[in-house]
Amino acid sequence: MDVVFPEPLRRAIRALSALPGLGEKSATRLVLYLLSHPERAEELAVALTDLPRIKLCRECGNFTEEDLCRFCRDPSRDPTVICVVEDPASLSVIESAGVFRGRYHVLHGLLSPRDGLGPEELRLPELLMRIRKNGVREILLGLSPTAAGEATAAYLVELLREFPVRVTRLACGLALGMEVRYADPLTLKRALLCRETVKSST
Ligand SMILES: [Zn+2]
């Protein structure tokens, strides 16, 4: 049906439908919307033009416009505690919890032999260099409790064995608001193993 559209329209539809998760129908709907809202099209065009300015922080691998991201530039953040995350999106979510005051390290992936992602694809040499350079005391594994996340966590624990660092991970267990009777056995097992003390015996 796109043959009836002028070339610039068809080009915009082709470009959008080449993106993951967008078929030709949704792309057409978006382009027609933008056509009737030129101010939104303008805004989008400017935002996309600015995207190539984004690069990876040379220290932690987070997205940044400068050489160092804002967390690596912030002197009030503890450089001896590093939270290892899969990607910048995970970093952003952990940061928005507002309790972590250390630095981050973005792996840009997880170990996944099925997808051909081995240790050499992750930003591991950079992590080891930071540990040596900054006298890092703690590595917090901020990885998802998925098969790939668990495999990556296990690999990192082995890799860090020779370093004098404490390795911690995000606690896993029941989600807030979840009822115990509906929890799956694996979640419950982890919650039992990671149970926290709410009153000591004294
Ligand atoms: Zn950084």
Short mmCIF file of C-alpha atoms and ligand atoms in Angstrom, two decimals:
data_model
loop_
_atom_site.label_atom_id
_atom_site.label_comp_id
_atom_site.label_asym_id
_atom_site.label_seq_id
_atom_site.Cartn_x
_atom_site.Cartn_y
_atom_site.Cartn_z
CA MET A 1 0.00 0.00 0.00
CA ASP A 2 2.95 2.33 0.46
CA VAL A 3 3.37 2.81 -3.30
CA VAL A 4 0.66 5.48 -3.24
CA PHE A 5 2.74 7.60 -0.83
CA PRO A 6 5.32 10.14 -2.00
CA GLU A 7 8.95 9.03 -1.66
CA PRO A 8 9.83 11.00 1.55
CA LEU A 9 6.88 9.33 3.28
CA ARG A 10 7.85 5.89 2.05
CA ARG A 11 11.44 6.52 3.15
CA ALA A 12 10.32 7.45 6.67
CA ILE A 13 8.11 4.34 6.86
CA ARG A 14 10.95 2.13 5.61
CA ALA A 15 13.38 3.59 8.16
CA LEU A 16 10.98 3.13 11.07
CA SER A 17 9.82 -0.35 10.10
CA ALA A 18 13.47 -1.47 10.01
CA LEU A 19 13.62 -0.85 13.79
CA PRO A 20 13.13 -3.74 16.23
CA GLY A 21 9.53 -4.17 17.36
CA LEU A 22 8.01 -1.96 14.66
CA GLY A 23 6.22 -3.56 11.71
CA GLU A 24 5.20 -1.69 8.57
CA LYS A 25 1.71 -1.03 9.91
CA SER A 26 2.89 0.61 13.15
CA ALA A 27 5.58 2.51 11.23
CA THR A 28 2.96 3.85 8.83
CA ARG A 29 0.71 4.88 11.72
CA LEU A 30 3.61 6.71 13.39
CA VAL A 31 4.65 8.50 10.21
CA LEU A 32 1.06 9.61 9.48
CA TYR A 33 0.79 10.88 13.06
CA LEU A 34 4.04 12.84 12.68
CA LEU A 35 2.80 14.24 9.40
CA SER A 36 -0.22 15.74 11.13
CA HIS A 37 1.89 16.94 14.11
CA PRO A 38 4.88 18.70 12.52
CA GLU A 39 6.07 20.08 15.87
CA ARG A 40 6.47 16.50 17.20
CA ALA A 41 8.31 15.51 14.01
CA GLU A 42 10.68 18.45 14.48
CA GLU A 43 11.28 17.53 18.12
CA LEU A 44 11.99 13.91 17.17
CA ALA A 45 14.34 14.93 14.35
CA VAL A 46 16.40 17.12 16.71
CA ALA A 47 16.52 14.38 19.38
CA LEU A 48 17.74 11.81 16.82
CA THR A 49 20.38 14.19 15.44
CA ASP A 50 21.84 14.53 18.94
CA LEU A 51 22.10 10.74 19.45
CA PRO A 52 25.51 10.24 17.79
CA ARG A 53 27.01 12.55 20.45
CA ILE A 54 26.41 9.83 23.03
CA LYS A 55 29.44 7.63 23.71
CA LEU A 56 30.55 5.17 26.37
CA CYS A 57 32.19 6.48 29.55
CA ARG A 58 35.88 5.49 29.35
CA GLU A 59 35.83 4.42 32.99
CA CYS A 60 32.55 2.54 33.52
CA GLY A 61 30.95 2.10 30.07
CA ASN A 62 27.80 4.08 30.88
CA PHE A 63 26.27 6.35 28.24
CA THR A 64 27.69 9.88 28.38
CA GLU A 65 28.31 13.00 26.32
CA GLU A 66 31.66 13.64 28.04
CA ASP A 67 34.70 11.36 28.41
CA LEU A 68 33.50 10.42 31.89
CA CYS A 69 29.85 9.93 32.88
CA ARG A 70 28.31 11.95 35.69
CA PHE A 71 28.77 9.13 38.23
CA CYS A 72 32.48 8.77 37.48
CA ARG A 73 32.90 12.57 37.68
CA ASP A 74 31.09 12.84 41.03
CA PRO A 75 33.74 13.05 43.80
CA SER A 76 31.11 12.36 46.47
CA ARG A 77 30.58 8.81 45.14
CA ASP A 78 32.72 6.06 46.67
CA PRO A 79 35.14 4.76 44.01
CA THR A 80 35.97 1.70 46.12
CA VAL A 81 32.48 0.20 45.81
CA ILE A 82 31.45 -0.79 42.27
CA CYS A 83 28.05 -2.05 41.22
CA VAL A 84 28.31 -4.26 38.12
CA VAL A 85 25.30 -4.07 35.81
CA GLU A 86 24.28 -5.59 32.51
CA ASP A 87 23.46 -2.37 30.65
CA PRO A 88 22.86 1.38 31.09
CA ALA A 89 19.11 0.75 31.51
CA SER A 90 19.78 -1.44 34.58
CA LEU A 91 22.16 1.22 35.93
CA SER A 92 19.46 3.83 35.59
CA VAL A 93 16.91 1.74 37.48
CA ILE A 94 19.32 0.91 40.33
CA GLU A 95 20.33 4.57 40.55
CA SER A 96 16.69 5.67 40.73
CA ALA A 97 16.30 3.62 43.94
CA GLY A 98 18.44 6.40 45.44
CA VAL A 99 20.41 4.33 47.95
CA PHE A 100 23.60 3.32 46.13
CA ARG A 101 26.42 5.84 46.53
CA GLY A 102 29.30 3.97 44.86
CA ARG A 103 30.30 3.81 41.20
CA TYR A 104 29.04 1.57 38.42
CA HIS A 105 30.52 -0.76 35.83
CA VAL A 106 28.47 -1.63 32.74
CA LEU A 107 29.22 -5.01 31.15
CA HIS A 108 27.11 -4.39 28.01
CA GLY A 109 25.79 -7.93 28.02
CA LEU A 110 25.65 -11.14 30.02
CA LEU A 111 27.31 -14.48 29.41
CA SER A 112 25.13 -16.39 26.99
CA PRO A 113 26.85 -19.18 25.06
CA ARG A 114 23.62 -19.75 23.09
CA ASP A 115 23.89 -16.23 21.65
CA GLY A 116 27.65 -16.51 21.23
CA LEU A 117 28.35 -14.12 24.11
CA GLY A 118 31.45 -15.26 25.99
CA PRO A 119 33.53 -13.47 28.65
CA GLU A 120 35.63 -11.77 25.97
CA GLU A 121 32.52 -9.88 24.76
CA LEU A 122 31.96 -8.25 28.16
CA ARG A 123 33.86 -5.28 29.60
CA LEU A 124 35.78 -7.45 32.09
CA PRO A 125 39.42 -6.34 31.55
CA GLU A 126 38.25 -2.76 32.26
CA LEU A 127 36.65 -3.93 35.51
CA LEU A 128 39.81 -5.73 36.67
CA MET A 129 41.88 -2.67 35.84
CA ARG A 130 39.60 -0.47 37.94
CA ILE A 131 39.81 -2.89 40.87
CA ARG A 132 43.63 -2.77 40.76
CA LYS A 133 43.82 0.98 40.21
CA ASN A 134 41.27 2.23 42.73
CA GLY A 135 41.76 -0.14 45.67
CA VAL A 136 38.20 -1.39 45.25
CA ARG A 137 36.78 -2.95 48.44
CA GLU A 138 33.44 -4.24 47.24
CA ILE A 139 31.92 -5.45 43.99
CA LEU A 140 28.12 -5.49 44.11
CA LEU A 141 26.66 -7.74 41.43
CA GLY A 142 23.56 -5.87 40.28
CA LEU A 143 22.61 -8.58 37.80
CA SER A 144 19.20 -10.09 37.03
CA PRO A 145 18.37 -13.48 38.59
CA THR A 146 17.94 -15.01 35.12
CA ALA A 147 19.96 -17.92 33.71
CA ALA A 148 22.35 -15.53 31.93
CA GLY A 149 22.55 -13.25 34.99
CA GLU A 150 23.31 -16.18 37.29
CA ALA A 151 25.93 -17.58 34.89
CA THR A 152 27.61 -14.16 34.70
CA ALA A 153 27.52 -13.74 38.49
CA ALA A 154 29.09 -17.20 38.99
CA TYR A 155 31.79 -16.39 36.43
CA LEU A 156 32.57 -13.07 38.13
CA VAL A 157 32.82 -14.67 41.58
CA GLU A 158 35.43 -17.09 40.16
CA LEU A 159 37.26 -14.32 38.31
CA LEU A 160 37.42 -12.13 41.42
CA ARG A 161 38.59 -14.92 43.72
CA GLU A 162 42.22 -13.80 43.53
CA PHE A 163 41.36 -10.17 44.34
CA PRO A 164 41.00 -8.93 47.93
CA VAL A 165 37.47 -7.63 47.31
CA ARG A 166 34.18 -8.44 48.96
CA VAL A 167 31.63 -9.61 46.40
CA THR A 168 27.96 -9.01 47.16
CA ARG A 169 24.79 -9.37 45.13
CA LEU A 170 21.32 -7.92 45.14
CA ALA A 171 19.13 -9.86 47.58
CA CYS A 172 16.52 -12.00 45.88
CA GLY A 173 13.24 -13.05 47.37
CA LEU A 174 9.61 -12.15 47.52
CA ALA A 175 8.54 -9.09 45.56
CA LEU A 176 6.95 -6.35 47.65
CA GLY A 177 3.20 -6.88 47.85
CA MET A 178 3.52 -10.55 46.86
CA GLU A 179 1.66 -13.19 48.84
CA VAL A 180 3.77 -16.07 50.19
CA ARG A 181 1.25 -18.70 49.06
CA TYR A 182 1.69 -17.64 45.41
CA ALA A 183 5.50 -17.58 45.41
CA ASP A 184 7.26 -20.08 43.14
CA PRO A 185 9.60 -22.58 44.86
CA LEU A 186 12.80 -21.05 43.45
CA THR A 187 11.94 -17.55 44.64
CA LEU A 188 10.93 -18.91 48.02
CA LYS A 189 14.13 -20.96 48.32
CA ARG A 190 16.24 -17.85 47.68
CA ALA A 191 14.12 -15.81 50.09
CA LEU A 192 14.69 -18.43 52.80
CA LEU A 193 18.43 -18.58 52.15
CA CYS A 194 18.73 -14.78 52.15
CA ARG A 195 16.41 -14.21 55.12
CA GLU A 196 17.15 -11.04 57.06
CA THR A 197 17.25 -10.50 60.81
CA VAL A 198 14.58 -8.09 62.00
CA LYS A 199 15.40 -8.55 65.70
CA SER A 200 18.56 -10.05 67.14
CA SER A 201 18.39 -12.52 70.07
CA THR A 202 19.60 -9.91 72.57
ZN ZN B 1 31.30 6.36 34.14
#
